[in-house]
Coordinates of N, CA and C in Angstrom, one line a residue:
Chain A
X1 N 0.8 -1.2 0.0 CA 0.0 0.0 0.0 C 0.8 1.3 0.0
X2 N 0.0 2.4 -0.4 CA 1.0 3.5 -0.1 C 1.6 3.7 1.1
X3 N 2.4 4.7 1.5 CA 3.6 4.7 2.4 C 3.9 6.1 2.7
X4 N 4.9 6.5 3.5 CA 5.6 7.4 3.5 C 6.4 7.4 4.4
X5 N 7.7 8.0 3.8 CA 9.3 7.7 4.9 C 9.6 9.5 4.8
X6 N 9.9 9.7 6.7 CA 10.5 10.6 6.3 C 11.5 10.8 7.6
X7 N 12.5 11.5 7.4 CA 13.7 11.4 8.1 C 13.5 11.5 9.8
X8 N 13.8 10.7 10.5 CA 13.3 10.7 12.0 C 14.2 11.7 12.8
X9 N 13.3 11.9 13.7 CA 13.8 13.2 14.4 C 14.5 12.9 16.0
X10 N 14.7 13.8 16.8 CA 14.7 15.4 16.7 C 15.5 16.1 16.1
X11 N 15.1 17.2 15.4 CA 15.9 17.7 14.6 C 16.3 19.3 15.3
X12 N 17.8 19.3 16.1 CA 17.8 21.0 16.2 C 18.9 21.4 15.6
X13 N 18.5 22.7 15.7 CA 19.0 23.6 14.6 C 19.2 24.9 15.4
X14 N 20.1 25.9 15.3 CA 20.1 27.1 15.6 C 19.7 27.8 14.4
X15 N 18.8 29.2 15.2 CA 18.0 30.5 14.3 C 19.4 30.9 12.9
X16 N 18.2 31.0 12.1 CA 19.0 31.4 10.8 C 19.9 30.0 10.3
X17 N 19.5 29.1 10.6 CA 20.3 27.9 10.4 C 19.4 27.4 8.8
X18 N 20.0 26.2 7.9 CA 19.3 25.9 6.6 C 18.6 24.4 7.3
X19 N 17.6 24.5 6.8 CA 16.4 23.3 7.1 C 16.2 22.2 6.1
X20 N 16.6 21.0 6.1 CA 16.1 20.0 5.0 C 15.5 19.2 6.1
X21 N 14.7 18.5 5.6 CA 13.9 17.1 6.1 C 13.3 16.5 5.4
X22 N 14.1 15.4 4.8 CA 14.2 14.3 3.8 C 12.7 13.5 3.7
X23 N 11.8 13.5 3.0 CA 10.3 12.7 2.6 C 10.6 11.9 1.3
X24 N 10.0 10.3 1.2 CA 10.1 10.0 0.1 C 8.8 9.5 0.2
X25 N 8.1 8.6 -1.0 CA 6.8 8.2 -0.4 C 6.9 6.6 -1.7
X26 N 6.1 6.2 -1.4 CA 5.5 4.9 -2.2 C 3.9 4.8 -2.5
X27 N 4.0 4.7 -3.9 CA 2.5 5.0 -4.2 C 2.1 4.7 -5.4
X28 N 1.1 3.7 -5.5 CA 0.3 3.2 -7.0 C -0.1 4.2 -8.1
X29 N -0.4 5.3 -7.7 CA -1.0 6.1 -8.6 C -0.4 7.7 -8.4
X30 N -1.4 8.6 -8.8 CA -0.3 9.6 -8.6 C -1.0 10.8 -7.9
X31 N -0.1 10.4 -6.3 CA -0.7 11.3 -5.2 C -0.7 12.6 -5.4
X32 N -1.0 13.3 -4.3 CA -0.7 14.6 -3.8 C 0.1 14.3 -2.7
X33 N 0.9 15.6 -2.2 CA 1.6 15.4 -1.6 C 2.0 17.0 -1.0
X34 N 1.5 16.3 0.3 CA 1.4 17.9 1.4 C 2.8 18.1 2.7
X35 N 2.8 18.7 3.2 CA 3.9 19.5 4.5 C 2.9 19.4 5.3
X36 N 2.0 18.7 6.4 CA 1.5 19.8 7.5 C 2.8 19.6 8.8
X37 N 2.4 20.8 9.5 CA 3.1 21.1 10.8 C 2.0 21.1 12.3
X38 N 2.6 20.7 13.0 CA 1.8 20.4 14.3 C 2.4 21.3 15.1
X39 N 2.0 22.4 15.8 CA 2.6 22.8 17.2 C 1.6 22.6 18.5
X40 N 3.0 22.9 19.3 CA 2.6 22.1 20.6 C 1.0 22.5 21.3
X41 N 0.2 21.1 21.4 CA -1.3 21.7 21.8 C -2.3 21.9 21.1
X42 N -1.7 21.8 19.7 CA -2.9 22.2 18.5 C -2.9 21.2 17.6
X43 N -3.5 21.3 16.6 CA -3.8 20.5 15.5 C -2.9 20.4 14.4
X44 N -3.4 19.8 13.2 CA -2.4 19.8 12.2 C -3.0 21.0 11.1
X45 N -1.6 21.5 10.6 CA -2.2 23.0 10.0 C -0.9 22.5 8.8
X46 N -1.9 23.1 7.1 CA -1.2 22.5 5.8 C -0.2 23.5 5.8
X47 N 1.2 23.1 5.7 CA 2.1 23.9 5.6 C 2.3 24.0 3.8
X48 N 2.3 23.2 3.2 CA 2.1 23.3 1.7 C 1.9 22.6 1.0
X49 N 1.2 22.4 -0.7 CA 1.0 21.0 -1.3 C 1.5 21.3 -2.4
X50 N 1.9 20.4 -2.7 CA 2.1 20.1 -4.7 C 1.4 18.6 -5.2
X51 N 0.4 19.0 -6.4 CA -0.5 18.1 -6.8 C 0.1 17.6 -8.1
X52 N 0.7 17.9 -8.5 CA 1.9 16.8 -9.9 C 3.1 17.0 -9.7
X53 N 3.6 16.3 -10.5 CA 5.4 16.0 -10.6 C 5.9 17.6 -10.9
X54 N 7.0 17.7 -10.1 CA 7.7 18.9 -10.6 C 7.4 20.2 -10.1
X55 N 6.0 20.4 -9.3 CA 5.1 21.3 -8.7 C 6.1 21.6 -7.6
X56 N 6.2 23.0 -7.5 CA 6.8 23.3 -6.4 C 5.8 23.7 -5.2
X57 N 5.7 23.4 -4.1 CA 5.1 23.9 -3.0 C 5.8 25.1 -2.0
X58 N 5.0 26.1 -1.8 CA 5.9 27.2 -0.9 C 4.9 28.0 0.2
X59 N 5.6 28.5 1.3 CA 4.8 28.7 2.2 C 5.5 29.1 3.7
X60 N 6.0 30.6 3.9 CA 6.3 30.9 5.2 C 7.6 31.0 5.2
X61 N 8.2 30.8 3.8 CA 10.0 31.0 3.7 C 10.0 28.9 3.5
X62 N 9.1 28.0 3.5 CA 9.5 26.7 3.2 C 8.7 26.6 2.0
X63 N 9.8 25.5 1.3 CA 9.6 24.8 0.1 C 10.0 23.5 -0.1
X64 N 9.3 22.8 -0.6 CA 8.7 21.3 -1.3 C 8.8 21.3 -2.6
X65 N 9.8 20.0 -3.3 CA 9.0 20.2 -4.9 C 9.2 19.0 -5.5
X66 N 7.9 18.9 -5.9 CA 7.2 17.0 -6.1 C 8.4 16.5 -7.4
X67 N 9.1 15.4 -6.5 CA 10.1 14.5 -7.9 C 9.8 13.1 -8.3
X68 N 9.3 13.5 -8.7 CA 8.6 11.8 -9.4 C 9.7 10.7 -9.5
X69 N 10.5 11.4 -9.8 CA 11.7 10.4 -10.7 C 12.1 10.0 -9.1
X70 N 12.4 10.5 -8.0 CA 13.0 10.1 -7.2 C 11.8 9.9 -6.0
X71 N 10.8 10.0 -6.3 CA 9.8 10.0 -5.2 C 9.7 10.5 -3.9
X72 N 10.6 11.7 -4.3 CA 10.9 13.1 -2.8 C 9.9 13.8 -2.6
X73 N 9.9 14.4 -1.5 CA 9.4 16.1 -1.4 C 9.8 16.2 -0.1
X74 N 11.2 16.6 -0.3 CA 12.0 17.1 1.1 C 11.5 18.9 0.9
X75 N 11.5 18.6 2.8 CA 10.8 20.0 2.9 C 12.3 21.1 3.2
X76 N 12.2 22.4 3.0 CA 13.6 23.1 3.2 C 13.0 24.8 3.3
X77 N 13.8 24.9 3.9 CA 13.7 26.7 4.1 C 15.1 26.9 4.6
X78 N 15.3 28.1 4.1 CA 17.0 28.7 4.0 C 17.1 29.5 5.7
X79 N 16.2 30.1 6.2 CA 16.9 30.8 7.9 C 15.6 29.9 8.6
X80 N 15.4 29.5 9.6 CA 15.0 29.2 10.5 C 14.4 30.0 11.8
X81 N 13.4 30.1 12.6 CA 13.4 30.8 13.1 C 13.1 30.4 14.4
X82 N 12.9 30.4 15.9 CA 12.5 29.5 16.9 C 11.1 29.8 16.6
X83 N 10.4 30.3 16.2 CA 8.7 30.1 16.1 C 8.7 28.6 15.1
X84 N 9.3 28.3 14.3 CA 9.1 27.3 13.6 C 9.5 25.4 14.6
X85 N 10.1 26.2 15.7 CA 9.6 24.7 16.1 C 8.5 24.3 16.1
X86 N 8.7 23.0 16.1 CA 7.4 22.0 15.4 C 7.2 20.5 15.3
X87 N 6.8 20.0 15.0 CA 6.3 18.6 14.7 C 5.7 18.7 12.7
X88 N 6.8 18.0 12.2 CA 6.7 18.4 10.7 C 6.4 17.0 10.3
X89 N 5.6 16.6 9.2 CA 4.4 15.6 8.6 C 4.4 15.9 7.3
X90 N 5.2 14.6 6.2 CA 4.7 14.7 5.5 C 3.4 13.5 5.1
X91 N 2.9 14.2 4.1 CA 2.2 13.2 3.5 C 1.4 13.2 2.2
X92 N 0.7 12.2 1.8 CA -0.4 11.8 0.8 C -1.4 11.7 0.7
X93 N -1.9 12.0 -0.3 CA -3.2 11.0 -0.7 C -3.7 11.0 -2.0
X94 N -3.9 10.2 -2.5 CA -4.4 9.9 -4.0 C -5.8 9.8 -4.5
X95 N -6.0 10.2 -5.1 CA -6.9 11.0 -6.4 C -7.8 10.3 -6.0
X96 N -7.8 8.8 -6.0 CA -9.2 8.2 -5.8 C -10.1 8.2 -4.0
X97 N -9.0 8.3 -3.5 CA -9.4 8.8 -2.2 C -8.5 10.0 -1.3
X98 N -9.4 11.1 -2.1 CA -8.3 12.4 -2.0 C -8.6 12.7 0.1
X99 N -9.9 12.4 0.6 CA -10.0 12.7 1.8 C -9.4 11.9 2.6
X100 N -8.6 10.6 2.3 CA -7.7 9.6 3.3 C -6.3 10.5 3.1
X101 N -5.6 11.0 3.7 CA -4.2 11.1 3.6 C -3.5 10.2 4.6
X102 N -2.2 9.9 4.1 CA -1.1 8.5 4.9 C -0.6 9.7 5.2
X103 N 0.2 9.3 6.5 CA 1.0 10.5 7.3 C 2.3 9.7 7.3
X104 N 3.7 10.3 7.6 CA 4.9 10.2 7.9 C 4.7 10.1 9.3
X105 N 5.7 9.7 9.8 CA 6.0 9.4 11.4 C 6.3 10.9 11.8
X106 N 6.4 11.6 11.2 CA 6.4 13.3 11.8 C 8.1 13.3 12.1
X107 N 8.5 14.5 12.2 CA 10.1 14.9 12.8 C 9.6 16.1 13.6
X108 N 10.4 16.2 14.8 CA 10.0 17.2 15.5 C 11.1 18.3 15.6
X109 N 11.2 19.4 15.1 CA 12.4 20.2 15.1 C 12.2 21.4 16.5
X110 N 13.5 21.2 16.9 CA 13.5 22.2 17.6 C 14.5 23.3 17.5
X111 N 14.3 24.8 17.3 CA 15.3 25.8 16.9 C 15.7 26.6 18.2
X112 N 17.1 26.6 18.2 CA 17.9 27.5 19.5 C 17.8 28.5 18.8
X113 N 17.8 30.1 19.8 CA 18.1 31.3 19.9 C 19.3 30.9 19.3
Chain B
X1 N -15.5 33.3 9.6 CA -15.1 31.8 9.8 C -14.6 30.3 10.9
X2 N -16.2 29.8 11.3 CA -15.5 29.4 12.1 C -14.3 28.2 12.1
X3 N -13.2 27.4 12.4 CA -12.5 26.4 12.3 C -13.5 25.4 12.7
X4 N -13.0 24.1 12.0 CA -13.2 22.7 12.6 C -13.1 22.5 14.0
X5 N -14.3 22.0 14.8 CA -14.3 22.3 16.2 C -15.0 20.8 16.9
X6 N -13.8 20.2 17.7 CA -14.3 19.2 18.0 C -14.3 19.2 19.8
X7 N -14.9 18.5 20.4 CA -15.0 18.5 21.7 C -15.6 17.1 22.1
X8 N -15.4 16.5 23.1 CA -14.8 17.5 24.5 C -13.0 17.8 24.1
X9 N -12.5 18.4 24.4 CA -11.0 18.5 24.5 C -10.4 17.7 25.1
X10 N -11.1 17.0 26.6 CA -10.1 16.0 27.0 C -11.8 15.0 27.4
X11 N -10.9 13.9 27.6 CA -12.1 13.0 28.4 C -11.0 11.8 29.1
X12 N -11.5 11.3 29.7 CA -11.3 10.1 31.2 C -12.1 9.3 30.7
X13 N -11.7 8.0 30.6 CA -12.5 7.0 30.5 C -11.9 5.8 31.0
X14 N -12.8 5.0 31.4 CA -12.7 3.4 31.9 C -12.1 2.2 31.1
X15 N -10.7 1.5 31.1 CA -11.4 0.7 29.8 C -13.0 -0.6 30.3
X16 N -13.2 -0.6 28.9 CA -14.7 -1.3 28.5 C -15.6 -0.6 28.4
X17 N -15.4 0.9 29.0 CA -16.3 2.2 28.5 C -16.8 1.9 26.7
X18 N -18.2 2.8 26.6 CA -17.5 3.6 25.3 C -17.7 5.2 25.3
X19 N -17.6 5.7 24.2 CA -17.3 7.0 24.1 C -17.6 7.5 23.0
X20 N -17.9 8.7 22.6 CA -18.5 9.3 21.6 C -18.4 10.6 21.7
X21 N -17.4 11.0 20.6 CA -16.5 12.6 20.0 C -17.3 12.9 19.0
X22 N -17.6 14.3 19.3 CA -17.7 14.9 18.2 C -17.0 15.7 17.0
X23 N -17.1 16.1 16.3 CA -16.9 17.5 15.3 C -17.4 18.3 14.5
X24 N -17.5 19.3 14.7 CA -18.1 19.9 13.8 C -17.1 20.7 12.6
X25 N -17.6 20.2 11.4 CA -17.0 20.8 10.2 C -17.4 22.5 9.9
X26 N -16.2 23.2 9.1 CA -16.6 24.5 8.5 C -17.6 24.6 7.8
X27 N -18.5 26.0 8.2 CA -19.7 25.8 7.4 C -19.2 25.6 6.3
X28 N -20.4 24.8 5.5 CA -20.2 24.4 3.9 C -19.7 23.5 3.3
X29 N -18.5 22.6 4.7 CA -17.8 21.4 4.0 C -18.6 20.2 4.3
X30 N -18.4 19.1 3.4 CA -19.3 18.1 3.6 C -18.6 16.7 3.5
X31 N -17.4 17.1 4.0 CA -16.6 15.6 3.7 C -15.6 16.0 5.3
X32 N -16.4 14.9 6.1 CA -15.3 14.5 7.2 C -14.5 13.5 7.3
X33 N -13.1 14.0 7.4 CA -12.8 12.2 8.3 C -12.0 12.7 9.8
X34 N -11.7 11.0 9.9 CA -11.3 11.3 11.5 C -9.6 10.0 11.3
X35 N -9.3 10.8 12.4 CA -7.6 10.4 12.3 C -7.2 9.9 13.8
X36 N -6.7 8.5 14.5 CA -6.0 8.7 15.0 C -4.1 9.1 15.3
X37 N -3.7 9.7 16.7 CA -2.8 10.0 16.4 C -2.2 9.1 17.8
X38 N -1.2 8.4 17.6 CA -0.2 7.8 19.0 C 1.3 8.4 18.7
X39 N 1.5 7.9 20.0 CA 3.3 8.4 19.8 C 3.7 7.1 19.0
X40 N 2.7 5.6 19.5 CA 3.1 4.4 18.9 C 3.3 4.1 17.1
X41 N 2.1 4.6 16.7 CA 1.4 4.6 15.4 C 1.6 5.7 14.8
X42 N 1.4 6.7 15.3 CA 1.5 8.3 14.5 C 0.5 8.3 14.1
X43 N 0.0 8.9 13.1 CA -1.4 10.0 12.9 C -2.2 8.3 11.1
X44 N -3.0 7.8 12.0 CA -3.4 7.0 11.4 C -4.7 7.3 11.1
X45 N -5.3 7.1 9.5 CA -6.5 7.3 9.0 C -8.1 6.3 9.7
X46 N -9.0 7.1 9.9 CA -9.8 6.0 10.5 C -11.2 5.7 9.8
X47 N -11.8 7.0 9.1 CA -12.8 6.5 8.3 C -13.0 7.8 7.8
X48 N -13.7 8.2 6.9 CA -14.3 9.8 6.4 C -15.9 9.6 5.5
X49 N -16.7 10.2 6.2 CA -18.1 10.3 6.0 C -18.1 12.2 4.9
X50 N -18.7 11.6 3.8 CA -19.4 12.7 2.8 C -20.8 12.2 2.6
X51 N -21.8 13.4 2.9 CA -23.0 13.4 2.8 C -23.7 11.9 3.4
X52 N -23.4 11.8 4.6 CA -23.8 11.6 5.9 C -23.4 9.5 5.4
X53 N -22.4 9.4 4.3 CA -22.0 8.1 3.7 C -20.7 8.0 4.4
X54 N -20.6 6.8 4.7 CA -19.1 6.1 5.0 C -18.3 6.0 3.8
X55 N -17.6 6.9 3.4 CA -16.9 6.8 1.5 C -15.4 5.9 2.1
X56 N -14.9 5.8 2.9 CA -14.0 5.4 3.1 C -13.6 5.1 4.2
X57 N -12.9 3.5 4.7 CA -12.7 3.5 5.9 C -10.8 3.2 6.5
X58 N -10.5 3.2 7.4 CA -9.0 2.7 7.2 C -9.2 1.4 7.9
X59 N -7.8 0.7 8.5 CA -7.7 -0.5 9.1 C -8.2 -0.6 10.7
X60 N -9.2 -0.2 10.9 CA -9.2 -0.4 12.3 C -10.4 -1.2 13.1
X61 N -10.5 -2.1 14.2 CA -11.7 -2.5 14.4 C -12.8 -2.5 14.5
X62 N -14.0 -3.2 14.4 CA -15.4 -2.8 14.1 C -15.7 -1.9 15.6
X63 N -14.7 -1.8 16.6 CA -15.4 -1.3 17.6 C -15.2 0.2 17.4
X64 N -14.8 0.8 16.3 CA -14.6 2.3 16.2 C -15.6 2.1 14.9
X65 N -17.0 3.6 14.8 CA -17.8 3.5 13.9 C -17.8 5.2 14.3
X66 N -18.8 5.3 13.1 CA -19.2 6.8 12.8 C -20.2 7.0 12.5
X67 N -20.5 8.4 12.2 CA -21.3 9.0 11.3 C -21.5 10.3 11.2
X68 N -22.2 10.9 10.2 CA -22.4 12.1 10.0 C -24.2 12.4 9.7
X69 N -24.8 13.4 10.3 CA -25.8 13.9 10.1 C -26.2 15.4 8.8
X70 N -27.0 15.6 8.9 CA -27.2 16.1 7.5 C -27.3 17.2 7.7
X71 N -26.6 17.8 8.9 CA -25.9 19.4 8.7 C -24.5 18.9 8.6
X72 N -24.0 18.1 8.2 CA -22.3 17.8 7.9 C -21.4 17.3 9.3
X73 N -22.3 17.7 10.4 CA -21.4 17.6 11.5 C -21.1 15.9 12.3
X74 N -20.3 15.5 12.4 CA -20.1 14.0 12.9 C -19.5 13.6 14.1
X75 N -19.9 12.5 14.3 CA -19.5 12.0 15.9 C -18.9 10.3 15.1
X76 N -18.0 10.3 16.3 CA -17.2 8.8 16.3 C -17.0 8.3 17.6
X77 N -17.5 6.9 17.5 CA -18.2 6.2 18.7 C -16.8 4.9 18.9
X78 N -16.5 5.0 20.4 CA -15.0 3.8 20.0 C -16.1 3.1 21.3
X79 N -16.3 1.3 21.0 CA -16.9 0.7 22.2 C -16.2 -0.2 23.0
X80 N -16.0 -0.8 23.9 CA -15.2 -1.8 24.9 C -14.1 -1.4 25.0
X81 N -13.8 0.1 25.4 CA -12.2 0.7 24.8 C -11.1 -0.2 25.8
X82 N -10.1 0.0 25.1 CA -8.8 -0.8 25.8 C -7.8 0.8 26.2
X83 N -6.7 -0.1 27.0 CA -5.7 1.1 27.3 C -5.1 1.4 25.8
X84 N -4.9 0.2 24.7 CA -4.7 1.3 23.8 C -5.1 2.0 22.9
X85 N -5.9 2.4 23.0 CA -7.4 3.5 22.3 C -7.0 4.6 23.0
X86 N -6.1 5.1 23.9 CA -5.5 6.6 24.4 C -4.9 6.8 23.0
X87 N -5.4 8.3 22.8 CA -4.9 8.8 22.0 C -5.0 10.2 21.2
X88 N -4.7 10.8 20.7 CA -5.4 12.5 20.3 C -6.3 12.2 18.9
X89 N -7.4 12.4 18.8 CA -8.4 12.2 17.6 C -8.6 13.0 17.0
X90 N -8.2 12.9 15.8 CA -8.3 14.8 14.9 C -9.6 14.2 13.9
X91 N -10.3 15.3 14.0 CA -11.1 15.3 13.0 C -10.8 16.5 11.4
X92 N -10.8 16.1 10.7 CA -10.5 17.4 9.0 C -12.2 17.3 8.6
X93 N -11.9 18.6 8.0 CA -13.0 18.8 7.4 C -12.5 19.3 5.9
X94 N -13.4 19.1 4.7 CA -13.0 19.5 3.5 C -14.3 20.1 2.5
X95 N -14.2 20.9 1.4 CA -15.2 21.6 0.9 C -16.1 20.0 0.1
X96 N -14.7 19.3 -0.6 CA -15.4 18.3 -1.6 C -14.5 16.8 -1.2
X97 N -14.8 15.6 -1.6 CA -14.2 15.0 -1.8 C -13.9 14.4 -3.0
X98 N -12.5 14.1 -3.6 CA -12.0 13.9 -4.8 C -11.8 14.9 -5.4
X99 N -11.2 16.2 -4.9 CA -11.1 17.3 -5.5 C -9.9 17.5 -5.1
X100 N -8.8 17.6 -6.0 CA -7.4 17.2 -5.3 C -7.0 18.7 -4.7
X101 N -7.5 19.9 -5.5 CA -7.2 21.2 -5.2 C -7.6 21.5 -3.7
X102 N -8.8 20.5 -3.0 CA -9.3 21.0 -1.6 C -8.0 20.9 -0.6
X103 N -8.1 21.4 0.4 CA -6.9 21.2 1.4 C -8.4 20.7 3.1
X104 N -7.8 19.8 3.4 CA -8.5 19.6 4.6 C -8.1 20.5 6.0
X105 N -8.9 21.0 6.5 CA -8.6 21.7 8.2 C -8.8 20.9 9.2
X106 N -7.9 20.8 9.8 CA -8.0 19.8 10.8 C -8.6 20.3 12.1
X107 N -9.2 20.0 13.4 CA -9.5 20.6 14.4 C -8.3 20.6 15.7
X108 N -8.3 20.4 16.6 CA -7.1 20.4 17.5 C -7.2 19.2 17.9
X109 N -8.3 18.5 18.3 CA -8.4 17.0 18.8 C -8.9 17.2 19.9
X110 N -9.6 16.0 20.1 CA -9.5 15.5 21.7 C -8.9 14.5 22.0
X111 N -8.4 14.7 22.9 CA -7.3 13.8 24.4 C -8.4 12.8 25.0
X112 N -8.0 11.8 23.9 CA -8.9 10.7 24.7 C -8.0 9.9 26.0
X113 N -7.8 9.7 27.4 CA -7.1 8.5 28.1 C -7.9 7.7 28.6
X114 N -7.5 6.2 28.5 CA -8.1 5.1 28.9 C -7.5 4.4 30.0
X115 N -8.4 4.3 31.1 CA -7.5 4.5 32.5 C -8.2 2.8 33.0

């Protein structure tokens, strides 16, 4: 069935530091493929999607951009800031059942002053 | 605009209880589903009701069921709960289903513990 791997955490980082966190996925057909972020106490909130190959997703200084060929969508943003600690999720879901999404195991980043 | 709003926020229960969460979706959307989340399992899919129909369900026992009523808003019922049925329940809400352009809103959850 579909899948998703994405780099396990915790991940820190000091402010203004560069952000990768590696996603790949496995999948019959041809997902979508979103960022959400979780902070502490709340819900899950879409950080960004891309719905075909090659689509770049962007959103709050982070970017995603769907590679078919390698079945990525590592998430990245160039400065970091401590408000962006988080609980980061990627995931899917496919066309035929666009309201199920598979979730990643989440990475939890945390950013130093 | 109001968000996806589920309640109670926390609940206490027995195991062999059951229990029954609500949510209510954004006005206008008509496609719920519901998610559990563990530190064990992580954020696993559990069923999603459009126009008060079961369109979809994930892997989980017959003792977790649903439904939706025909202002959109839905409850999910877990019965003979065990200790491990603790867990945060998000409910999404969405304008359409199979509409790949929708983005679903999630609510905060409720803190279910099974004591």
């Amino acid at each position: 069935g579909d899948s998703v791997t994405q780099m396990e955490g915790p991940v820190t980082l000091s402010e203004e530091a560069f952000l990768t966190i590696n996603c790949t996925y496995t999948a019959t057909g041809y997902p979508s493929l979103f960022w959400y972020v979780q902070y502490p106490g709340e819900g899950l909130q879409l950080l960004l999607k891309a719905t075909k190959a090659d689509d770049k997703g962007s959103n709050k200084g982070f970017e995603a951009t769907y590679r078919k060929e390698t079945t990525s969508f590592h998430l990245e943003k160039g400065s970091v800031q401590v408000s962006d600690s988080a609980v980061y999720f990627c995931a899917l879901s496919e066309w035929s059942s666009a309201s199920k999404i598979i979730f990643g195991s989440g990475t939890r980043l945390s950013i130093r002053p | 605009k109001a968000g996806v709003t589920q309640t109670p926020r926390y609940l206490i229960k027995t195991r062999g209880q059951q229990v029954t969460l609500s949510c209510s979706p954004i006005s206008g959307h008509r496609s719920v589903s519901w998610y559990q989340q563990t530190p064990g399992q992580g954020l696993q899919f559990l069923f999603e009701y459009f126009s008060e129909t079961q369109r979809n369900k994930g892997n989980f026992p017959g003792r977790f069921s649903g439904r939706q009523f025909s202002n959109s808003r839905s409850e999910m019922n877990v019965s003979t709960l065990e200790l491990g049925d603790s867990a945060l329940y998000l409910c999404a809400s969405s304008p359409d289903r199979g509409n790949m352009n929708t983005e679903a809103f999630f609510g905060q959850g409720t803190r279910l513990t099974v004591v």
